[in-house]
């Protein structure tokens, strides 16, 4: 949960997250977000647009990666800025699903009580988000 | 195939108000696996100084994406949505979105460019209260893949 603020320093690693993602998770996210693009649940549709398999919503991948930061600060309201580039989709095979691995480190600590976190997100051995970073307000 | 450049700088009228509910936040939080009680327990949220439960940082897409339809669905823009992939997403939170909020979204077309046969459309959604309090700025970059770039999936 909350970190020991005075100890937050540039270079600090955040606790990694290893998050399994199943087809059921994609359906749940579709319902919660309202994004019902069939490439996120139908392999046939995915194949029709040239994808080898069903892929996770980019916004789900972004949300999962964001948990690295919100779990570290203990307060989802501490996130002042969060941005990513979607570089490669997360393929989610029917049976085994996918694993999304999220790591990050403190890349800057500012005088105004905020810090910048640089985030790395991988699945199946490859990066899936590029240039991902968040700026957070550190706990008082 | 390329997009109508005259759309750059365009601003659309505010969306219909969206009422943020505790149970919608709970549903979204369950879908992304967020564990913070500040998103689900009103007492915990109040103890942390929030008037009610707060939404996780990417919840704002529930407002920004539907609001963009007014632009992406405009035939004059010339966007073939079946070729569109999400290139980038960026959120600036002026304060957390919370249960009880009534929010309106104003969509702005920040940029349109064509590169290597692909069209890049940058859309900014300004989310705020009807009274004018800024809550979140959500910026999306959409890529419409050109026929020359067949086979590339980003």
PDB file of C-alpha atoms in Angstrom:
ATOM      1  CA  UNK A   1       0.000   0.000   0.000  1.00  0.00           C
ATOM      2  CA  UNK A   2       1.330   3.455   0.866  1.00  0.00           C
ATOM      3  CA  UNK A   3       5.023   3.918   0.466  1.00  0.00           C
ATOM      4  CA  UNK A   4       7.448   5.434   2.884  1.00  0.00           C
ATOM      5  CA  UNK A   5       7.504   8.808   1.158  1.00  0.00           C
ATOM      6  CA  UNK A   6      10.853  10.188   2.263  1.00  0.00           C
ATOM      7  CA  UNK A   7      12.486   7.096   0.801  1.00  0.00           C
ATOM      8  CA  UNK A   8      11.066   7.491  -2.702  1.00  0.00           C
ATOM      9  CA  UNK A   9      14.051   8.129  -4.944  1.00  0.00           C
ATOM     10  CA  UNK A  10      14.910   8.135  -8.601  1.00  0.00           C
ATOM     11  CA  UNK A  11      15.667   4.602  -9.742  1.00  0.00           C
ATOM     12  CA  UNK A  12      13.396   2.877  -7.202  1.00  0.00           C
ATOM     13  CA  UNK A  13      11.702  -0.191  -8.694  1.00  0.00           C
ATOM     14  CA  UNK A  14       7.978  -0.697  -8.130  1.00  0.00           C
ATOM     15  CA  UNK A  15       6.754  -4.191  -7.160  1.00  0.00           C
ATOM     16  CA  UNK A  16       6.090  -6.057 -10.427  1.00  0.00           C
ATOM     17  CA  UNK A  17       2.664  -7.357 -11.401  1.00  0.00           C
ATOM     18  CA  UNK A  18       2.042 -10.584 -13.305  1.00  0.00           C
ATOM     19  CA  UNK A  19      -1.572 -10.521 -14.423  1.00  0.00           C
ATOM     20  CA  UNK A  20      -3.265 -13.459 -16.188  1.00  0.00           C
ATOM     21  CA  UNK A  21      -5.810 -12.420 -18.822  1.00  0.00           C
ATOM     22  CA  UNK A  22      -8.479 -14.842 -20.065  1.00  0.00           C
ATOM     23  CA  UNK A  23     -11.180 -14.574 -22.706  1.00  0.00           C
ATOM     24  CA  UNK A  24     -13.667 -14.160 -19.836  1.00  0.00           C
ATOM     25  CA  UNK A  25     -11.677 -11.127 -18.680  1.00  0.00           C
ATOM     26  CA  UNK A  26     -12.028  -9.600 -22.156  1.00  0.00           C
ATOM     27  CA  UNK A  27     -15.784 -10.153 -22.136  1.00  0.00           C
ATOM     28  CA  UNK A  28     -16.031  -8.621 -18.669  1.00  0.00           C
ATOM     29  CA  UNK A  29     -14.035  -5.578 -19.806  1.00  0.00           C
ATOM     30  CA  UNK A  30     -16.166  -5.267 -22.941  1.00  0.00           C
ATOM     31  CA  UNK A  31     -19.275  -5.101 -20.772  1.00  0.00           C
ATOM     32  CA  UNK A  32     -17.789  -2.684 -18.245  1.00  0.00           C
ATOM     33  CA  UNK A  33     -16.325  -0.341 -20.860  1.00  0.00           C
ATOM     34  CA  UNK A  34     -18.914  -0.584 -23.623  1.00  0.00           C
ATOM     35  CA  UNK A  35     -16.266  -1.555 -26.220  1.00  0.00           C
ATOM     36  CA  UNK A  36     -17.845  -4.528 -28.000  1.00  0.00           C
ATOM     37  CA  UNK A  37     -15.508  -4.720 -31.001  1.00  0.00           C
ATOM     38  CA  UNK A  38     -15.683  -8.462 -31.894  1.00  0.00           C
ATOM     39  CA  UNK A  39     -11.892  -8.712 -32.359  1.00  0.00           C
ATOM     40  CA  UNK A  40     -11.842  -8.881 -28.547  1.00  0.00           C
ATOM     41  CA  UNK A  41     -13.931 -12.067 -28.328  1.00  0.00           C
ATOM     42  CA  UNK A  42     -14.268 -13.709 -31.767  1.00  0.00           C
ATOM     43  CA  UNK A  43     -11.245 -15.361 -33.361  1.00  0.00           C
ATOM     44  CA  UNK A  44     -13.077 -15.431 -36.697  1.00  0.00           C
ATOM     45  CA  UNK A  45     -13.463 -11.640 -36.622  1.00  0.00           C
ATOM     46  CA  UNK A  46      -9.846 -11.209 -35.524  1.00  0.00           C
ATOM     47  CA  UNK A  47      -8.660 -13.370 -38.421  1.00  0.00           C
ATOM     48  CA  UNK A  48     -10.816 -11.394 -40.857  1.00  0.00           C
ATOM     49  CA  UNK A  49      -8.886  -8.204 -40.054  1.00  0.00           C
ATOM     50  CA  UNK A  50      -5.538  -9.966 -40.238  1.00  0.00           C
ATOM     51  CA  UNK A  51      -4.929 -10.718 -36.567  1.00  0.00           C
ATOM     52  CA  UNK A  52      -3.706 -14.222 -35.677  1.00  0.00           C
ATOM     53  CA  UNK A  53      -6.002 -14.457 -32.634  1.00  0.00           C
ATOM     54  CA  UNK A  54      -8.341 -12.517 -30.359  1.00  0.00           C
ATOM     55  CA  UNK A  55      -6.566  -9.521 -28.786  1.00  0.00           C
ATOM     56  CA  UNK A  56      -7.117  -7.686 -25.519  1.00  0.00           C
ATOM     57  CA  UNK A  57      -8.584  -4.183 -25.636  1.00  0.00           C
ATOM     58  CA  UNK A  58      -5.679  -1.720 -25.682  1.00  0.00           C
ATOM     59  CA  UNK A  59      -7.507   0.180 -22.952  1.00  0.00           C
ATOM     60  CA  UNK A  60      -7.633  -2.984 -20.804  1.00  0.00           C
ATOM     61  CA  UNK A  61      -3.873  -3.427 -21.188  1.00  0.00           C
ATOM     62  CA  UNK A  62      -3.448   0.240 -20.247  1.00  0.00           C
ATOM     63  CA  UNK A  63      -5.705  -0.212 -17.203  1.00  0.00           C
ATOM     64  CA  UNK A  64      -3.811  -3.317 -16.038  1.00  0.00           C
ATOM     65  CA  UNK A  65      -0.470  -1.535 -16.396  1.00  0.00           C
ATOM     66  CA  UNK A  66      -1.898   1.409 -14.438  1.00  0.00           C
ATOM     67  CA  UNK A  67      -2.467  -0.878 -11.451  1.00  0.00           C
ATOM     68  CA  UNK A  68       1.314  -0.988 -11.003  1.00  0.00           C
ATOM     69  CA  UNK A  69       1.134   2.665 -10.008  1.00  0.00           C
ATOM     70  CA  UNK A  70      -2.166   2.737  -8.105  1.00  0.00           C
ATOM     71  CA  UNK A  71      -1.176  -0.287  -6.016  1.00  0.00           C
ATOM     72  CA  UNK A  72       2.161   1.351  -5.224  1.00  0.00           C
ATOM     73  CA  UNK A  73       0.700   4.690  -4.079  1.00  0.00           C
ATOM     74  CA  UNK A  74      -2.381   3.041  -2.576  1.00  0.00           C
ATOM     75  CA  UNK A  75      -4.577   5.778  -4.049  1.00  0.00           C
ATOM     76  CA  UNK A  76      -5.933   5.707  -7.629  1.00  0.00           C
ATOM     77  CA  UNK A  77      -6.664   9.418  -7.164  1.00  0.00           C
ATOM     78  CA  UNK A  78      -2.929  10.113  -6.897  1.00  0.00           C
ATOM     79  CA  UNK A  79      -2.474   9.693 -10.661  1.00  0.00           C
ATOM     80  CA  UNK A  80      -2.214  13.147 -12.247  1.00  0.00           C
ATOM     81  CA  UNK A  81      -1.102  12.011 -15.690  1.00  0.00           C
ATOM     82  CA  UNK A  82      -0.980   8.630 -17.397  1.00  0.00           C
ATOM     83  CA  UNK A  83      -0.072   8.040 -21.031  1.00  0.00           C
ATOM     84  CA  UNK A  84       0.863   5.112 -23.271  1.00  0.00           C
ATOM     85  CA  UNK A  85       1.478   4.178 -26.886  1.00  0.00           C
ATOM     86  CA  UNK A  86      -0.061   0.920 -28.078  1.00  0.00           C
ATOM     87  CA  UNK A  87       2.821  -0.795 -29.852  1.00  0.00           C
ATOM     88  CA  UNK A  88       1.712  -4.418 -30.037  1.00  0.00           C
ATOM     89  CA  UNK A  89      -1.580  -6.112 -29.173  1.00  0.00           C
ATOM     90  CA  UNK A  90      -1.843  -8.712 -26.388  1.00  0.00           C
ATOM     91  CA  UNK A  91      -3.026 -11.940 -28.010  1.00  0.00           C
ATOM     92  CA  UNK A  92      -5.375 -13.941 -25.791  1.00  0.00           C
ATOM     93  CA  UNK A  93      -5.701 -17.580 -26.926  1.00  0.00           C
ATOM     94  CA  UNK A  94      -8.924 -19.349 -25.987  1.00  0.00           C
ATOM     95  CA  UNK A  95      -7.614 -21.958 -23.551  1.00  0.00           C
ATOM     96  CA  UNK A  96      -4.397 -20.768 -21.977  1.00  0.00           C
ATOM     97  CA  UNK A  97      -5.072 -17.006 -22.085  1.00  0.00           C
ATOM     98  CA  UNK A  98      -2.247 -14.495 -21.780  1.00  0.00           C
ATOM     99  CA  UNK A  99       0.050 -13.188 -19.073  1.00  0.00           C
ATOM    100  CA  UNK A 100       0.678  -9.446 -18.827  1.00  0.00           C
ATOM    101  CA  UNK A 101       3.864  -8.538 -16.954  1.00  0.00           C
ATOM    102  CA  UNK A 102       4.175  -4.992 -15.656  1.00  0.00           C
ATOM    103  CA  UNK A 103       7.303  -3.411 -14.193  1.00  0.00           C
ATOM    104  CA  UNK A 104       8.263   0.162 -13.480  1.00  0.00           C
ATOM    105  CA  UNK A 105      10.607   2.511 -11.769  1.00  0.00           C
ATOM    106  CA  UNK A 106      10.730   6.033 -10.447  1.00  0.00           C
ATOM    107  CA  UNK A 107      12.343   8.095 -13.184  1.00  0.00           C
ATOM    108  CA  UNK A 108      12.059  11.495 -11.480  1.00  0.00           C
ATOM    109  CA  UNK A 109      11.079  12.964  -8.110  1.00  0.00           C
ATOM    110  CA  UNK A 110       9.967  16.578  -8.240  1.00  0.00           C
ATOM    111  CA  UNK A 111      10.054  19.318  -5.576  1.00  0.00           C
ATOM    112  CA  UNK A 112       6.267  19.753  -5.750  1.00  0.00           C
ATOM    113  CA  UNK A 113       5.638  16.324  -4.189  1.00  0.00           C
ATOM    114  CA  UNK A 114       5.086  14.481  -7.454  1.00  0.00           C
ATOM    115  CA  UNK A 115       7.050  11.693  -9.080  1.00  0.00           C
ATOM    116  CA  UNK A 116       7.252  10.284 -12.573  1.00  0.00           C
ATOM    117  CA  UNK A 117       7.019   6.528 -13.018  1.00  0.00           C
ATOM    118  CA  UNK A 118       8.227   4.815 -16.186  1.00  0.00           C
ATOM    119  CA  UNK A 119       6.293   1.626 -16.946  1.00  0.00           C
ATOM    120  CA  UNK A 120       7.281  -1.432 -18.980  1.00  0.00           C
ATOM    121  CA  UNK A 121       4.562  -3.864 -20.059  1.00  0.00           C
ATOM    122  CA  UNK A 122       5.242  -7.194 -21.753  1.00  0.00           C
ATOM    123  CA  UNK A 123       3.289 -10.215 -22.915  1.00  0.00           C
ATOM    124  CA  UNK A 124       4.591 -13.377 -24.571  1.00  0.00           C
ATOM    125  CA  UNK A 125       8.114 -12.007 -24.251  1.00  0.00           C
ATOM    126  CA  UNK A 126       7.467  -8.771 -26.155  1.00  0.00           C
ATOM    127  CA  UNK A 127       6.752  -5.183 -25.185  1.00  0.00           C
ATOM    128  CA  UNK A 128       3.097  -4.227 -25.713  1.00  0.00           C
ATOM    129  CA  UNK A 129       3.073  -0.583 -24.574  1.00  0.00           C
ATOM    130  CA  UNK A 130       5.627   2.053 -25.534  1.00  0.00           C
ATOM    131  CA  UNK A 131       6.598   5.240 -23.755  1.00  0.00           C
ATOM    132  CA  UNK A 132       4.265   4.428 -20.853  1.00  0.00           C
ATOM    133  CA  UNK A 133       4.578   6.760 -17.902  1.00  0.00           C
ATOM    134  CA  UNK A 134       2.563   8.176 -15.052  1.00  0.00           C
ATOM    135  CA  UNK A 135       2.971  11.230 -12.872  1.00  0.00           C
ATOM    136  CA  UNK A 136       1.709  10.735  -9.337  1.00  0.00           C
ATOM    137  CA  UNK A 137       1.219  12.872  -6.271  1.00  0.00           C
ATOM    138  CA  UNK A 138       3.211  11.192  -3.506  1.00  0.00           C
ATOM    139  CA  UNK A 139       1.354  10.603  -0.219  1.00  0.00           C
ATOM    140  CA  UNK A 140       1.813  13.368   2.373  1.00  0.00           C
TER     141      UNK A 140
ATOM    142  CA  UNK B   1      -8.473   8.095 -48.453  1.00  0.00           C
ATOM    143  CA  UNK B   2      -6.817  10.927 -46.574  1.00  0.00           C
ATOM    144  CA  UNK B   3      -8.837  12.750 -43.995  1.00  0.00           C
ATOM    145  CA  UNK B   4     -10.413  16.156 -44.436  1.00  0.00           C
ATOM    146  CA  UNK B   5      -7.776  18.543 -43.013  1.00  0.00           C
ATOM    147  CA  UNK B   6     -10.373  21.265 -42.527  1.00  0.00           C
ATOM    148  CA  UNK B   7     -11.476  19.378 -39.372  1.00  0.00           C
ATOM    149  CA  UNK B   8      -8.319  20.480 -37.513  1.00  0.00           C
ATOM    150  CA  UNK B   9      -9.287  22.878 -34.722  1.00  0.00           C
ATOM    151  CA  UNK B  10     -12.930  21.875 -34.770  1.00  0.00           C
ATOM    152  CA  UNK B  11     -14.766  21.812 -31.429  1.00  0.00           C
ATOM    153  CA  UNK B  12     -18.042  19.966 -30.912  1.00  0.00           C
ATOM    154  CA  UNK B  13     -20.886  20.943 -28.594  1.00  0.00           C
ATOM    155  CA  UNK B  14     -20.844  19.307 -25.131  1.00  0.00           C
ATOM    156  CA  UNK B  15     -22.085  15.711 -24.883  1.00  0.00           C
ATOM    157  CA  UNK B  16     -25.218  14.812 -22.962  1.00  0.00           C
ATOM    158  CA  UNK B  17     -24.385  14.684 -19.224  1.00  0.00           C
ATOM    159  CA  UNK B  18     -23.003  11.364 -17.879  1.00  0.00           C
ATOM    160  CA  UNK B  19     -23.882  10.527 -14.285  1.00  0.00           C
ATOM    161  CA  UNK B  20     -21.072   8.601 -12.571  1.00  0.00           C
ATOM    162  CA  UNK B  21     -22.491   5.869 -10.332  1.00  0.00           C
ATOM    163  CA  UNK B  22     -20.891   3.862  -7.533  1.00  0.00           C
ATOM    164  CA  UNK B  23     -21.957   0.583  -9.081  1.00  0.00           C
ATOM    165  CA  UNK B  24     -20.548   1.483 -12.533  1.00  0.00           C
ATOM    166  CA  UNK B  25     -17.221   2.268 -10.894  1.00  0.00           C
ATOM    167  CA  UNK B  26     -17.428  -1.054  -9.007  1.00  0.00           C
ATOM    168  CA  UNK B  27     -18.109  -2.926 -12.269  1.00  0.00           C
ATOM    169  CA  UNK B  28     -15.173  -1.222 -14.021  1.00  0.00           C
ATOM    170  CA  UNK B  29     -12.859  -1.815 -11.055  1.00  0.00           C
ATOM    171  CA  UNK B  30     -13.749  -5.534 -11.072  1.00  0.00           C
ATOM    172  CA  UNK B  31     -13.062  -5.727 -14.818  1.00  0.00           C
ATOM    173  CA  UNK B  32      -9.536  -4.337 -14.472  1.00  0.00           C
ATOM    174  CA  UNK B  33      -8.741  -5.992 -11.120  1.00  0.00           C
ATOM    175  CA  UNK B  34      -8.110  -2.729  -9.256  1.00  0.00           C
ATOM    176  CA  UNK B  35      -7.953  -3.519  -5.543  1.00  0.00           C
ATOM    177  CA  UNK B  36      -8.132  -0.096  -3.871  1.00  0.00           C
ATOM    178  CA  UNK B  37     -11.021   0.266  -1.395  1.00  0.00           C
ATOM    179  CA  UNK B  38     -11.121   3.965  -2.352  1.00  0.00           C
ATOM    180  CA  UNK B  39     -12.941   2.829  -5.522  1.00  0.00           C
ATOM    181  CA  UNK B  40     -15.541   0.644  -3.814  1.00  0.00           C
ATOM    182  CA  UNK B  41     -15.967   1.670  -0.161  1.00  0.00           C
ATOM    183  CA  UNK B  42     -17.492   5.140   0.387  1.00  0.00           C
ATOM    184  CA  UNK B  43     -16.274   5.231   4.004  1.00  0.00           C
ATOM    185  CA  UNK B  44     -12.687   4.467   2.949  1.00  0.00           C
ATOM    186  CA  UNK B  45     -12.931   7.149   0.246  1.00  0.00           C
ATOM    187  CA  UNK B  46     -14.224   9.721   2.764  1.00  0.00           C
ATOM    188  CA  UNK B  47     -11.455   8.817   5.231  1.00  0.00           C
ATOM    189  CA  UNK B  48      -8.970   9.572   2.430  1.00  0.00           C
ATOM    190  CA  UNK B  49     -10.561  12.987   1.845  1.00  0.00           C
ATOM    191  CA  UNK B  50     -12.791  12.209  -1.152  1.00  0.00           C
ATOM    192  CA  UNK B  51     -16.524  13.019  -1.133  1.00  0.00           C
ATOM    193  CA  UNK B  52     -17.349   9.546  -2.530  1.00  0.00           C
ATOM    194  CA  UNK B  53     -15.700   6.552  -4.197  1.00  0.00           C
ATOM    195  CA  UNK B  54     -13.263   7.491  -6.962  1.00  0.00           C
ATOM    196  CA  UNK B  55     -12.766   5.987 -10.410  1.00  0.00           C
ATOM    197  CA  UNK B  56      -9.445   4.466 -11.557  1.00  0.00           C
ATOM    198  CA  UNK B  57      -7.386   6.621 -13.969  1.00  0.00           C
ATOM    199  CA  UNK B  58      -8.560   4.989 -17.218  1.00  0.00           C
ATOM    200  CA  UNK B  59     -12.290   5.138 -16.365  1.00  0.00           C
ATOM    201  CA  UNK B  60     -12.426   8.451 -18.258  1.00  0.00           C
ATOM    202  CA  UNK B  61     -12.371   6.480 -21.517  1.00  0.00           C
ATOM    203  CA  UNK B  62     -16.010   5.578 -20.860  1.00  0.00           C
ATOM    204  CA  UNK B  63     -16.785   9.228 -21.481  1.00  0.00           C
ATOM    205  CA  UNK B  64     -14.150  10.194 -24.041  1.00  0.00           C
ATOM    206  CA  UNK B  65     -14.607   7.324 -26.489  1.00  0.00           C
ATOM    207  CA  UNK B  66     -18.384   7.586 -26.985  1.00  0.00           C
ATOM    208  CA  UNK B  67     -18.026  11.371 -27.233  1.00  0.00           C
ATOM    209  CA  UNK B  68     -15.588  10.911 -30.140  1.00  0.00           C
ATOM    210  CA  UNK B  69     -18.243   9.114 -32.194  1.00  0.00           C
ATOM    211  CA  UNK B  70     -19.655  12.475 -33.263  1.00  0.00           C
ATOM    212  CA  UNK B  71     -16.350  13.067 -35.069  1.00  0.00           C
ATOM    213  CA  UNK B  72     -15.266   9.596 -36.210  1.00  0.00           C
ATOM    214  CA  UNK B  73     -18.745   8.844 -37.533  1.00  0.00           C
ATOM    215  CA  UNK B  74     -18.959  12.053 -39.590  1.00  0.00           C
ATOM    216  CA  UNK B  75     -18.905  10.979 -43.265  1.00  0.00           C
ATOM    217  CA  UNK B  76     -17.304  14.287 -44.253  1.00  0.00           C
ATOM    218  CA  UNK B  77     -14.162  13.388 -42.242  1.00  0.00           C
ATOM    219  CA  UNK B  78     -13.626  10.334 -44.453  1.00  0.00           C
ATOM    220  CA  UNK B  79     -12.500   7.922 -41.736  1.00  0.00           C
ATOM    221  CA  UNK B  80     -12.874   4.192 -42.506  1.00  0.00           C
ATOM    222  CA  UNK B  81     -13.388   2.958 -38.954  1.00  0.00           C
ATOM    223  CA  UNK B  82     -12.729  -0.666 -39.912  1.00  0.00           C
ATOM    224  CA  UNK B  83      -9.095   0.351 -40.515  1.00  0.00           C
ATOM    225  CA  UNK B  84      -8.678   2.275 -37.266  1.00  0.00           C
ATOM    226  CA  UNK B  85      -6.392   1.216 -34.449  1.00  0.00           C
ATOM    227  CA  UNK B  86      -5.763   3.034 -31.194  1.00  0.00           C
ATOM    228  CA  UNK B  87      -2.230   4.466 -31.371  1.00  0.00           C
ATOM    229  CA  UNK B  88      -1.860   6.457 -28.171  1.00  0.00           C
ATOM    230  CA  UNK B  89      -3.869   7.414 -25.122  1.00  0.00           C
ATOM    231  CA  UNK B  90      -3.134  10.066 -22.559  1.00  0.00           C
ATOM    232  CA  UNK B  91      -5.058  11.242 -19.481  1.00  0.00           C
ATOM    233  CA  UNK B  92      -4.458  14.362 -17.435  1.00  0.00           C
ATOM    234  CA  UNK B  93      -6.546  14.285 -14.269  1.00  0.00           C
ATOM    235  CA  UNK B  94      -7.340  17.695 -12.836  1.00  0.00           C
ATOM    236  CA  UNK B  95      -9.049  15.795 -10.022  1.00  0.00           C
ATOM    237  CA  UNK B  96     -10.284  12.183  -9.711  1.00  0.00           C
ATOM    238  CA  UNK B  97     -13.645  11.329 -11.290  1.00  0.00           C
ATOM    239  CA  UNK B  98     -15.968  10.255  -8.469  1.00  0.00           C
ATOM    240  CA  UNK B  99     -19.395   8.793  -7.860  1.00  0.00           C
ATOM    241  CA  UNK B 100     -22.066  11.467  -7.974  1.00  0.00           C
ATOM    242  CA  UNK B 101     -20.283  13.460 -10.661  1.00  0.00           C
ATOM    243  CA  UNK B 102     -22.339  14.747 -13.550  1.00  0.00           C
ATOM    244  CA  UNK B 103     -19.915  15.192 -16.432  1.00  0.00           C
ATOM    245  CA  UNK B 104     -20.037  16.594 -19.932  1.00  0.00           C
ATOM    246  CA  UNK B 105     -17.427  16.040 -22.615  1.00  0.00           C
ATOM    247  CA  UNK B 106     -16.310  18.490 -25.282  1.00  0.00           C
ATOM    248  CA  UNK B 107     -14.435  16.955 -28.210  1.00  0.00           C
ATOM    249  CA  UNK B 108     -11.689  18.900 -30.009  1.00  0.00           C
ATOM    250  CA  UNK B 109      -9.819  17.883 -33.172  1.00  0.00           C
ATOM    251  CA  UNK B 110      -6.200  18.712 -32.317  1.00  0.00           C
ATOM    252  CA  UNK B 111      -4.399  17.305 -35.335  1.00  0.00           C
ATOM    253  CA  UNK B 112      -4.707  15.317 -38.536  1.00  0.00           C
ATOM    254  CA  UNK B 113      -1.702  14.167 -40.471  1.00  0.00           C
ATOM    255  CA  UNK B 114      -0.812  11.600 -43.095  1.00  0.00           C
ATOM    256  CA  UNK B 115       2.447   9.678 -42.968  1.00  0.00           C
ATOM    257  CA  UNK B 116       3.517   6.690 -45.066  1.00  0.00           C
ATOM    258  CA  UNK B 117      -0.034   6.244 -46.293  1.00  0.00           C
ATOM    259  CA  UNK B 118      -1.515   6.140 -42.780  1.00  0.00           C
ATOM    260  CA  UNK B 119      -3.760   8.811 -41.304  1.00  0.00           C
ATOM    261  CA  UNK B 120      -3.148  10.007 -37.743  1.00  0.00           C
ATOM    262  CA  UNK B 121      -6.036  11.680 -35.955  1.00  0.00           C
ATOM    263  CA  UNK B 122      -5.475  13.334 -32.576  1.00  0.00           C
ATOM    264  CA  UNK B 123      -8.647  13.964 -30.606  1.00  0.00           C
ATOM    265  CA  UNK B 124      -8.849  15.731 -27.248  1.00  0.00           C
ATOM    266  CA  UNK B 125     -11.825  15.221 -24.947  1.00  0.00           C
ATOM    267  CA  UNK B 126     -12.227  17.843 -22.238  1.00  0.00           C
ATOM    268  CA  UNK B 127     -14.307  16.294 -19.457  1.00  0.00           C
ATOM    269  CA  UNK B 128     -15.796  18.534 -16.814  1.00  0.00           C
ATOM    270  CA  UNK B 129     -18.878  19.501 -14.861  1.00  0.00           C
ATOM    271  CA  UNK B 130     -21.711  21.437 -16.531  1.00  0.00           C
ATOM    272  CA  UNK B 131     -20.703  24.354 -14.265  1.00  0.00           C
ATOM    273  CA  UNK B 132     -17.302  24.413 -15.954  1.00  0.00           C
ATOM    274  CA  UNK B 133     -14.989  22.634 -13.476  1.00  0.00           C
ATOM    275  CA  UNK B 134     -12.258  20.821 -15.436  1.00  0.00           C
ATOM    276  CA  UNK B 135     -11.991  17.174 -14.365  1.00  0.00           C
ATOM    277  CA  UNK B 136     -10.009  15.274 -17.007  1.00  0.00           C
ATOM    278  CA  UNK B 137      -8.321  15.898 -20.349  1.00  0.00           C
ATOM    279  CA  UNK B 138      -8.249  12.680 -22.405  1.00  0.00           C
ATOM    280  CA  UNK B 139      -6.194  12.694 -25.585  1.00  0.00           C
ATOM    281  CA  UNK B 140      -6.424   9.845 -28.113  1.00  0.00           C
ATOM    282  CA  UNK B 141      -4.374   9.276 -31.234  1.00  0.00           C
ATOM    283  CA  UNK B 142      -6.177   7.079 -33.727  1.00  0.00           C
ATOM    284  CA  UNK B 143      -4.392   5.548 -36.704  1.00  0.00           C
ATOM    285  CA  UNK B 144      -6.269   4.680 -39.889  1.00  0.00           C
ATOM    286  CA  UNK B 145      -4.043   2.241 -41.667  1.00  0.00           C
ATOM    287  CA  UNK B 146      -3.689   2.959 -45.364  1.00  0.00           C
ATOM    288  CA  UNK B 147      -4.085   0.287 -47.996  1.00  0.00           C
ATOM    289  CA  UNK B 148      -0.348   0.561 -48.785  1.00  0.00           C
ATOM    290  CA  UNK B 149       0.476  -0.685 -45.319  1.00  0.00           C
ATOM    291  CA  UNK B 150      -1.622  -3.846 -45.500  1.00  0.00           C
ATOM    292  CA  UNK B 151      -0.750  -6.432 -42.879  1.00  0.00           C
ATOM    293  CA  UNK B 152       0.675  -4.151 -40.222  1.00  0.00           C
ATOM    294  CA  UNK B 153      -1.214  -4.323 -36.940  1.00  0.00           C
ATOM    295  CA  UNK B 154      -0.373  -1.860 -34.238  1.00  0.00           C
TER     296      UNK B 154
END
